[in-house]
Structure formats: C-alpha cells, structure tokens
Coordinates of C-alpha atoms and ligand atoms in Angstrom, one line a residue:
M194 CA 61.8 127.4 101.2
R195 CA 63.4 127.7 105.2
K196 CA 67.5 126.5 105.0
E197 CA 67.4 123.8 107.3
F198 CA 71.3 122.9 109.4
W199 CA 72.1 120.0 111.5
Q200 CA 73.9 122.2 113.8
E201 CA 73.4 125.9 112.3
D202 CA 75.3 128.0 115.2
F203 CA 78.1 126.1 113.3
E204 CA 77.0 125.5 110.5
V205 CA 77.1 129.4 109.2
L206 CA 78.8 130.9 111.7
G207 CA 80.8 134.3 109.9
K208 CA 84.5 134.2 109.1
N209 CA 85.5 135.8 112.3
D210 CA 84.2 134.0 114.2
L211 CA 84.8 130.5 112.5
K212 CA 88.6 131.8 112.6
K213 CA 87.9 133.0 116.9
L214 CA 86.8 129.6 116.7
Q215 CA 89.6 127.8 115.0
V216 CA 92.6 129.6 117.5
E217 CA 90.4 129.0 120.6
R218 CA 90.2 125.3 119.2
L219 CA 94.2 124.8 117.8
N220 CA 95.7 126.3 120.9
A221 CA 94.0 123.4 122.7
T222 CA 95.2 120.8 120.1
I223 CA 98.3 121.4 120.6
E224 CA 98.2 121.5 124.2
H225 CA 96.6 117.6 123.5
A226 CA 98.8 117.2 121.4
A227 CA 102.0 117.7 123.3
R228 CA 100.8 115.3 125.6
S229 CA 101.6 112.2 123.4
P230 CA 105.6 110.8 123.4
Y231 CA 106.0 112.4 119.3
Y232 CA 104.8 115.8 119.6
K233 CA 105.6 116.2 123.4
T234 CA 109.4 116.1 121.8
L235 CA 109.0 117.8 118.4
F236 CA 107.4 120.9 120.3
Q237 CA 110.7 121.0 122.9
Q238 CA 112.8 121.4 120.0
K239 CA 110.6 123.4 117.8
N240 CA 109.6 125.5 121.1
I241 CA 106.2 125.5 120.4
H242 CA 103.3 126.2 123.4
K243 CA 99.9 126.0 123.8
G244 CA 98.8 129.7 123.8
D245 CA 101.3 130.8 120.8
I246 CA 98.6 130.8 118.7
K247 CA 96.8 134.3 117.7
D248 CA 95.9 133.8 114.2
I249 CA 94.4 131.1 112.5
A250 CA 97.8 132.0 109.7
Q251 CA 100.4 131.0 112.6
I252 CA 99.1 127.7 111.8
R253 CA 102.1 128.0 108.9
D254 CA 104.0 128.0 111.7
L255 CA 103.5 124.5 112.8
P256 CA 105.6 121.5 111.9
F257 CA 103.5 119.3 109.1
T258 CA 103.4 115.6 110.0
T259 CA 103.4 112.8 106.9
K260 CA 102.2 109.1 106.8
Q261 CA 105.5 108.6 106.8
D262 CA 105.7 110.2 110.8
L263 CA 102.7 108.0 111.8
R264 CA 104.6 105.2 110.4
E265 CA 107.7 105.1 112.0
N266 CA 105.7 106.5 115.6
F267 CA 103.1 102.8 115.5
P268 CA 101.3 102.3 117.4
Y269 CA 100.9 104.3 120.2
G270 CA 103.8 107.3 119.6
F271 CA 101.0 109.7 118.6
L272 CA 98.6 108.8 121.9
T273 CA 98.2 111.7 124.1
L274 CA 95.7 110.0 127.0
P275 CA 96.4 106.2 128.8
K276 CA 94.7 103.3 127.2
K277 CA 91.9 103.3 129.4
E278 CA 90.7 106.6 128.6
I279 CA 91.1 104.9 124.8
I280 CA 87.2 102.9 123.3
R281 CA 88.2 102.5 119.5
L282 CA 90.8 102.1 116.6
H283 CA 90.6 102.3 113.2
S284 CA 93.4 101.5 110.6
S285 CA 93.4 102.9 107.5
S286 CA 93.5 100.3 104.5
G287 CA 96.8 100.5 103.7
T288 CA 95.6 101.0 99.9
T289 CA 99.3 102.3 99.9
G290 CA 101.9 100.6 101.9
N291 CA 101.6 99.9 105.5
P292 CA 98.6 101.1 107.7
T293 CA 98.4 103.3 109.9
V294 CA 96.3 103.5 113.0
I295 CA 94.2 106.5 114.6
F296 CA 93.4 105.9 118.4
H297 CA 89.5 107.7 120.2
N298 CA 87.8 108.4 123.1
R299 CA 84.4 109.1 123.7
H300 CA 84.7 112.8 122.9
D301 CA 86.3 112.3 119.6
L302 CA 83.7 109.4 119.1
N303 CA 80.5 111.5 119.2
S304 CA 81.8 114.6 117.9
W305 CA 83.3 112.0 114.4
A306 CA 79.4 111.0 114.3
N307 CA 77.6 114.0 115.1
L308 CA 79.8 115.7 112.0
M309 CA 79.1 112.9 109.9
A310 CA 75.0 113.4 110.9
R311 CA 75.4 116.9 109.9
S312 CA 77.5 115.6 106.5
L313 CA 73.8 113.9 105.7
F314 CA 71.7 115.7 107.0
C315 CA 73.9 118.6 104.3
A316 CA 72.5 116.1 101.7
G317 CA 69.2 116.1 102.6
I318 CA 69.1 112.6 104.3
R319 CA 67.0 113.0 107.6
D320 CA 64.9 110.7 110.4
T321 CA 62.4 109.3 108.0
D322 CA 65.4 107.8 106.0
V323 CA 65.7 103.8 105.3
F324 CA 69.5 103.7 105.3
Q325 CA 71.9 100.7 103.9
N326 CA 75.3 100.9 104.0
I327 CA 76.6 99.8 102.1
C328 CA 80.4 99.0 102.8
G329 CA 82.1 96.2 104.8
Y330 CA 82.7 96.9 108.5
G331 CA 85.1 96.5 110.9
L332 CA 88.5 98.4 110.4
F333 CA 87.6 100.1 107.3
T334 CA 86.2 103.9 109.0
G335 CA 83.0 103.5 106.1
G336 CA 81.0 100.9 107.4
L337 CA 80.7 101.6 112.1
G338 CA 81.8 105.4 110.8
F339 CA 78.8 105.7 109.6
Q340 CA 76.4 103.9 111.2
Y341 CA 77.3 105.9 114.6
G342 CA 76.5 109.5 112.0
I343 CA 73.4 107.5 110.9
E344 CA 71.5 106.3 114.6
T345 CA 73.1 110.3 115.5
L346 CA 71.0 111.5 113.1
G347 CA 68.0 108.8 114.1
A348 CA 67.6 107.1 110.2
L349 CA 66.2 103.7 109.9
S350 CA 70.4 101.8 110.0
I351 CA 70.8 98.7 107.6
P352 CA 73.9 97.4 108.8
A353 CA 73.8 95.6 105.8
G354 CA 78.2 94.9 105.3
A355 CA 80.0 94.7 101.5
G356 CA 79.2 92.1 98.8
N357 CA 77.0 89.9 98.5
S358 CA 74.1 91.8 96.0
L359 CA 71.7 90.1 96.0
R360 CA 71.4 90.3 99.3
Q361 CA 71.0 94.1 99.3
I362 CA 69.2 93.9 96.8
K363 CA 66.3 92.5 98.3
L364 CA 67.2 94.8 101.9
M365 CA 66.7 97.6 99.5
Q366 CA 63.1 95.4 98.9
D367 CA 62.2 94.3 102.1
Y368 CA 62.6 97.7 103.9
G369 CA 62.1 100.2 101.5
T370 CA 65.3 101.7 101.1
T371 CA 65.2 105.1 100.5
A372 CA 69.3 106.1 100.8
A373 CA 72.5 104.0 100.8
H374 CA 75.8 104.2 101.0
A375 CA 78.3 102.2 98.3
I376 CA 81.9 102.9 97.2
P377 CA 81.1 104.3 93.7
S378 CA 82.9 102.0 91.4
Y379 CA 80.8 99.0 93.6
L380 CA 77.9 100.8 92.2
G381 CA 78.6 99.0 88.6
R382 CA 78.3 95.8 89.7
L383 CA 75.5 96.3 91.7
Y384 CA 73.8 97.4 88.5
E385 CA 74.9 94.7 86.2
V386 CA 73.2 92.4 89.2
F387 CA 69.7 94.5 89.0
Q388 CA 70.0 93.8 85.4
S389 CA 70.5 89.8 85.4
A390 CA 67.6 89.9 88.0
G391 CA 65.3 91.3 85.5
L392 CA 65.4 94.5 87.9
D393 CA 65.2 98.0 86.9
P394 CA 66.7 99.9 90.6
K395 CA 64.2 103.0 89.4
K396 CA 61.3 101.1 89.1
D397 CA 61.8 98.2 92.1
T398 CA 63.3 100.6 94.5
K399 CA 62.6 103.6 96.7
L400 CA 65.7 104.9 96.6
K401 CA 66.7 108.4 95.9
T402 CA 69.9 109.4 97.9
L403 CA 73.3 107.6 97.6
V404 CA 76.1 108.6 98.9
I405 CA 79.6 107.9 97.1
G406 CA 83.1 108.2 98.3
A407 CA 86.2 106.7 99.8
E408 CA 87.7 106.8 96.3
P409 CA 88.1 109.1 93.8
H410 CA 85.7 109.8 90.6
T411 CA 85.3 112.0 88.1
D412 CA 82.1 113.4 88.0
E413 CA 80.6 111.5 84.6
Q414 CA 81.0 108.2 86.7
R415 CA 78.5 110.0 89.1
K416 CA 76.0 110.7 86.3
R417 CA 76.0 107.5 85.5
I418 CA 75.9 106.8 88.7
E419 CA 72.4 109.1 89.7
E420 CA 71.1 107.7 85.5
M421 CA 71.1 103.8 86.7
F422 CA 69.9 104.3 89.8
G423 CA 67.4 107.2 89.3
V424 CA 69.0 109.0 92.3
R425 CA 70.8 112.1 93.3
A426 CA 74.6 111.2 94.3
F427 CA 76.2 113.1 96.9
N428 CA 80.2 113.1 96.9
S429 CA 82.0 112.0 100.6
F430 CA 85.1 112.1 101.3
G431 CA 87.4 111.6 104.5
L432 CA 90.7 109.3 105.2
S433 CA 91.2 107.7 108.6
E434 CA 94.1 109.9 109.7
M435 CA 90.9 112.3 109.9
N436 CA 88.8 110.2 111.6
G437 CA 87.2 108.4 108.0
P438 CA 84.2 109.5 106.4
G439 CA 82.9 112.8 107.9
V440 CA 85.2 115.1 106.4
A441 CA 83.5 116.7 103.7
F442 CA 80.3 116.5 102.0
E443 CA 78.9 117.6 99.3
C444 CA 75.4 120.0 99.6
E445 CA 71.8 119.2 98.3
Y446 CA 73.5 122.5 95.1
Q447 CA 76.1 118.9 94.2
N448 CA 78.9 121.9 93.8
G449 CA 82.2 120.7 95.7
L450 CA 82.1 119.3 99.2
H451 CA 82.0 121.7 102.6
I452 CA 84.6 120.8 104.8
W453 CA 83.9 121.2 108.6
E454 CA 86.0 124.1 109.5
D455 CA 84.9 124.1 113.1
A456 CA 86.6 120.4 113.0
Y457 CA 89.3 120.6 110.8
V458 CA 92.1 123.5 109.3
V459 CA 92.2 123.1 106.2
E460 CA 95.1 124.6 103.9
I461 CA 96.0 123.6 100.2
V462 CA 99.5 123.7 99.3
N463 CA 102.5 123.2 96.3
P464 CA 103.6 119.5 97.5
D465 CA 106.8 120.2 97.0
T466 CA 107.3 124.2 97.8
L467 CA 105.3 123.4 100.4
E468 CA 104.3 126.4 100.5
P469 CA 100.0 127.6 100.6
V470 CA 98.1 127.9 97.3
P471 CA 95.7 130.7 95.8
D472 CA 92.2 129.8 96.5
G473 CA 91.2 128.4 93.0
E474 CA 94.6 126.2 92.5
Y475 CA 95.0 122.5 92.7
G476 CA 97.7 121.3 95.7
E477 CA 98.3 118.6 98.3
L478 CA 94.9 119.3 101.2
V479 CA 97.0 119.5 104.7
M480 CA 94.2 119.5 107.5
T481 CA 94.8 119.8 111.1
T482 CA 92.4 118.2 113.6
L483 CA 90.5 120.6 115.8
D484 CA 88.2 118.2 117.6
R485 CA 89.9 115.0 119.0
Q486 CA 91.7 114.2 121.8
S487 CA 92.7 111.1 121.8
M488 CA 95.3 111.3 118.2
P489 CA 95.2 115.4 117.3
L490 CA 97.0 115.4 113.7
I491 CA 99.0 118.9 113.8
R492 CA 99.4 120.0 109.5
Y493 CA 98.5 116.3 108.1
R494 CA 99.8 115.6 104.9
T495 CA 96.9 114.2 103.5
R496 CA 98.7 114.4 99.5
D497 CA 95.5 114.0 97.9
I498 CA 95.0 116.6 95.4
T499 CA 91.9 119.6 94.9
R500 CA 91.3 123.3 95.6
I501 CA 89.3 125.2 97.4
I502 CA 86.6 126.6 95.3
P503 CA 86.2 130.6 95.6
G504 CA 82.9 132.1 96.6
K505 CA 80.2 131.0 98.8
C506 CA 77.8 128.2 98.6
E507 CA 73.7 128.6 98.4
C508 CA 72.9 126.2 100.7
G509 CA 74.6 129.8 103.3
R510 CA 77.0 127.2 105.0
T511 CA 79.8 129.4 105.1
H512 CA 82.5 126.2 105.1
R513 CA 84.5 126.4 102.3
R514 CA 83.9 124.2 99.9
I515 CA 86.9 121.6 97.6
D516 CA 86.6 120.6 94.9
R517 CA 86.4 116.7 93.7
I518 CA 89.7 115.1 94.7
T519 CA 91.6 114.1 91.4
G520 CA 94.0 111.6 92.5
R521 CA 96.5 111.3 95.5
S522 CA 100.0 112.7 94.8
D523 CA 101.2 109.2 95.0
D524 CA 98.2 107.9 91.6
M525 CA 99.8 109.7 89.0
F526 CA 102.4 108.0 87.6
I527 CA 104.8 108.6 84.2
I528 CA 104.0 106.5 80.7
K529 CA 106.3 107.8 77.6
G530 CA 107.9 111.2 79.1
C531 CA 103.4 111.7 80.4
N532 CA 102.8 112.6 83.8
V533 CA 98.8 110.8 83.7
F534 CA 96.6 110.2 86.7
P535 CA 93.5 108.1 86.3
M536 CA 90.9 109.7 86.6
Q537 CA 92.0 111.2 83.4
I538 CA 91.6 108.4 81.9
E539 CA 88.0 107.5 83.8
G540 CA 87.1 110.8 82.4
V541 CA 87.2 110.2 79.0
L542 CA 85.5 106.8 79.6
M543 CA 82.6 107.3 81.2
K544 CA 81.8 109.5 78.3
I545 CA 81.3 107.2 75.9
P546 CA 77.9 105.7 75.9
E547 CA 79.2 102.0 75.1
V548 CA 81.9 101.8 78.0
G549 CA 81.1 99.8 80.9
S550 CA 81.5 100.5 84.5
D551 CA 85.1 99.1 85.1
Y552 CA 88.2 99.4 83.8
L553 CA 92.1 98.6 84.4
I554 CA 95.2 100.8 83.2
T555 CA 97.8 98.1 83.0
L556 CA 101.9 99.0 82.9
V557 CA 104.0 96.9 81.5
T558 CA 106.9 96.7 78.9
L559 CA 107.3 95.2 75.8
N560 CA 110.7 94.9 73.5
G561 CA 112.0 97.5 76.1
T562 CA 109.6 100.3 75.8
D563 CA 106.6 101.3 78.6
E564 CA 103.7 100.7 77.7
M565 CA 100.1 102.1 79.1
V566 CA 97.2 98.5 78.0
V567 CA 93.8 100.1 79.7
E568 CA 91.2 97.2 79.8
V569 CA 87.8 98.4 78.6
E570 CA 84.6 96.9 80.1
V571 CA 81.6 97.7 77.1
K572 CA 78.8 97.4 77.7
K573 CA 76.4 93.6 76.7
E574 CA 74.3 95.4 74.0
W575 CA 77.9 96.7 72.3
F576 CA 79.7 93.2 72.3
K577 CA 77.3 91.7 70.6
G578 CA 78.4 94.2 68.3
D579 CA 80.4 93.0 64.0
I580 CA 83.9 93.7 64.6
R581 CA 84.2 96.5 62.6
R582 CA 82.7 98.4 65.1
L583 CA 84.7 97.1 67.8
D584 CA 87.4 97.8 66.4
N585 CA 85.9 101.8 65.3
L586 CA 86.0 102.2 69.1
T587 CA 88.9 100.7 70.2
K588 CA 89.9 103.7 67.9
M589 CA 88.2 106.5 68.7
I590 CA 89.0 105.1 72.6
T591 CA 93.2 104.9 72.0
A592 CA 92.3 108.8 70.3
Q593 CA 90.7 110.4 73.2
I594 CA 92.4 108.9 75.6
R595 CA 95.5 110.5 73.8
D596 CA 94.5 113.8 73.0
E597 CA 94.1 114.2 76.2
V598 CA 96.6 112.5 78.4
L599 CA 99.1 113.0 75.3
A600 CA 100.6 109.6 75.8
K601 CA 99.0 106.7 72.8
P602 CA 97.3 103.9 75.4
I603 CA 96.9 99.8 74.0
V604 CA 93.3 100.0 74.3
K605 CA 91.5 96.1 74.8
L606 CA 87.8 95.8 74.9
V607 CA 86.3 93.4 77.0
E608 CA 82.9 91.3 78.4
P609 CA 81.3 93.1 81.6
G610 CA 82.7 91.4 84.8
Y611 CA 85.8 90.7 82.8
I612 CA 88.0 92.8 85.8
P613 CA 88.5 91.0 88.9
K614 CA 86.6 93.0 91.3
S615 CA 87.6 93.6 95.2
E616 CA 86.0 94.2 98.3
G617 CA 86.6 97.4 98.7
K618 CA 88.4 100.3 96.8
A619 CA 88.7 99.7 93.2
V620 CA 92.8 98.5 92.1
R621 CA 93.0 101.4 87.9
V622 CA 96.0 100.6 88.1
V623 CA 98.9 97.7 88.0
D624 CA 102.9 98.5 87.2
N625 CA 104.6 95.5 85.6
R626 CA 107.1 97.7 83.9
V627 CA 110.3 95.9 84.4
N628 CA 111.7 99.6 86.1
G629 CA 108.7 100.7 87.1
Ligands
ADP829 P1 94.1 104.0 102.6 O1 95.2 105.4 102.4 O2 94.2 102.9 103.1 O3 93.2 104.1 101.6 P2 91.7 104.9 103.9 O4 90.8 104.3 104.1 O5 91.8 106.1 105.3 O6 92.4 104.6 104.2 O7 91.1 106.3 102.5 C1 91.6 107.6 103.0 C2 91.8 107.6 101.2 O8 90.6 107.9 100.1 C3 91.7 109.6 100.9 O9 93.0 110.2 101.3 C4 91.2 109.6 99.1 O10 92.4 109.4 99.0 C5 90.3 108.6 99.4 N1 88.8 109.4 99.2 C6 88.1 109.9 100.2 N2 86.7 109.7 100.1 C7 87.2 110.0 98.3 C8 86.3 111.3 97.5 N3 85.4 111.4 97.6 N4 87.3 111.1 96.2 C9 88.5 110.9 95.8 N5 89.4 110.2 97.2 C10 88.7 109.8 98.1
K830 K1 64.1 106.8 111.8
ZN831 ZN1 76.6 124.0 99.7

C-alpha cells in the first residue's frame, strides 16, 4: 500500500535535514523571543543571541522555562508582539493551580491548525470523515484546536461541545459520525448512556475512529474503549503551553506518539539533575517551540513523564515517538513510604473485567495513619452478585494494587455512576490527609 502523508516534505525528512531545519528555526525563535520583556532581560543576563546555535545539541546552553516563570510574568510578560497583531488567547485548564495564558497571532494559529490536521491525517482520518468534537470549547484548547484542525483537513466537523450524552448520541446517528474526539474518562460514561438507551455503539453508529487524549490513561483503558465502541482509538497529546492538541499523535501502528520535531525541539531530562537521559529511559519532557511568533517558549518543563521510544516507525515518519505519558511529576503521591502514580492503579483496575469505567483514589488520615482508599465502580451486572463474590473481588483488587504499588489500599466497591463526574478532565486523586 502506498504510504500517505499530510506533508510528506516535513514528515519523512532525514535526520540531518530535520536537524538543519531545527537549527534554523531555533535561531529565528531566539530572535522572536528576545522581543518579549521576559526573555529580553534573561538573554541579556546570559549573553544569548540569535545565531548562537550552530548545532541543535547546543540547546542545552539555553535556560529552562517553567510554569512558575509563566505565572510570575502573567499575563503579558512573554508576549513578543503588540496586541494589534494578536488574535487569540487560550489558557490552561488550571488542573494544578493558577492558569497560564498563551497568545497567538495569525501565523501561530495557521501553524497549529496545520499540525493538528497533520496529526488527524496521521491517525487515518480523511476529508471523507464526519468528525464529532466532543469536548469543551472556549479557553480549553481541545475545542478550537481540534475544530481548526478538522476544517484544515477538510473533514465535516460537528462542533458538539462537551456533555449531554443523549444529544451526542443523536448527533452521531443523525449525521453518521465516523470519527470523534473525547477525553477517555468521558467515554465510559457515554457508553453507559448508550446502554441505558438500549443502543450498542458498535451496531447503532458508524464510528470507526476515536481520538482520545488530554488526560493520562492506560493502554488497558484504550483497549476497553476500542472494544466498547468497536473502533480504533488513537492517543493525542498536547498542552496549552505548546498550543494544545497536535503536539504528538499516534499513527496507524499505535506504537507511541510521533512528536512533531519540525515544530518542537524535544528533550527528556532527569527531573532532579536536569541532565538529559538516554533514549528509552523515562524522564521529564522538555519542549521548545520552533514555529511560534507571538509567544515562543524555550526549554519549557512540561512536568509530564515519558520516554523516547528508540527505533524507526513502520509508517515511515521520521519524527521520533514518545511513549504514553505515565503522569505528571506532580501527580505522584507518597503513601506508606511508597511512591505511587495514579496510572499504576488504573492499569491494575482496567485489567479486571468486573471493574466498570470509573475509580477515585482518596488519601485520608485514619487514627493517625495515612491510608489510601480506592473506590472502584463495578459493572452493573456484577453488582447484583452475592456478597461473597463481591468480598472476593475486593480482596483480589486489594492484593493486585498492593503488588503493583507496594502499599496496601482500602478498596471499596461502588455502583456505576457513584463517583462524581466532572465535565472536563477526570479527578483521580483527592488528598484529605491531615498533613497531606
Ligand atoms: P492543565 O495543565 O491545566 O491540565 P492543559 O489543558 O494544557 O492544562 O493540559 C495539558 C496536560 O494534560 C499535559 O501537560 C498532560 O499532563 C495532560 N495530557 C494531555 N494529553 C495527554 C495524553 N494523551 N496522555 C496523558 N496526559 C495528557
Ligand atoms: K469533507
Ligand atoms: Zn508511525
């Protein structure tokens, strides 16, 4: 089969050509950045000039930028252009504190829409698809980010927005939706609504592709989504500081996410020493924009933990692949002396067939001891089971979580729908510890 690309010139660039392009664009980025109040001062202090970069490895001589820097210079400290040139802003959803804001001029928005179209194409979506974007529009980048990408690609877009599952189902049926984007934690809920309406998404829709992202999820959860909807589900990664979606995407081989290296310089560093880690090892993802004019960011510490997957992808794209994000460095919590990432617990739960689509980890102090309570929704058909069966299930889940994270949890089985749902990204951990 002939391989197809959205932008063959960029997507299959040889290693040296890609590096050459990165050097060119990094120097241009330094030139743009030097016009912002923040980088202007910093570059003067550190004696950094455009043209300094001759080899992309020299990026290590540049300073890091952190979320804290963005917050301290909120809102306009990173802006390189007069407001007359700026046509849109987005801010992060503020999952972990105050929001940060990113500005775009027309060039930036066109560049983002193109990366987004390239990403969708990479996941097999074409202009013949009917694409329903099931996520919040507004400041959240998943709405307009996908919208412009779908339009640039030329597929028929349905800007459905978030929530109202019955309406989502009706839209799918009325217009014959073939592809959709949603956050993974919402899809379990949507499936339950299909079921209560006596419908089966496999038979009663034309869906064949789902794009899932914006929040951490395990491969087990992806497989469940694929089975529930009878589709292939592709992982989509992005963050508002790097535009939003369209940063890294899975291709038809679903073996990691191609991260667009003509638009970003990608580094993985040890979060403690800030030294680079070898390909294949996990660390913090650090990214530099290469094609943004209004608000370039240099060596931005994303706090997302991932690794470079060594080797070439069969699809022919030369841009390297990152692995599924295991979580953010600040998602990790310590309980009973063990370091735990919520995704480790999700990985255990989603492999158990009786477990439904949702769970919640609550950290509490009971009689002076910190405990991890894991509430787990159990599928409807299992909840009817006798007490002994549920008791055994509780024991089994407890043992499996303990084996994975080494700390023994208190497991509570709950009915489907018991755990409160948010419209946006799922809340996985609530910390109510006295000294939490
Ligand atoms: P906030 O930081 O407030 O959540 P964003 O909406 O910009 O704001 O979210 C970006 C973050 O969402 C990323 O840094 C990452 O932690 C998470 N994220 C996005 N896509 C994925 C994905 N496919 N897998 C795991 N995590 C993701
Ligand atoms: K079309
Ligand atoms: Zn590929």
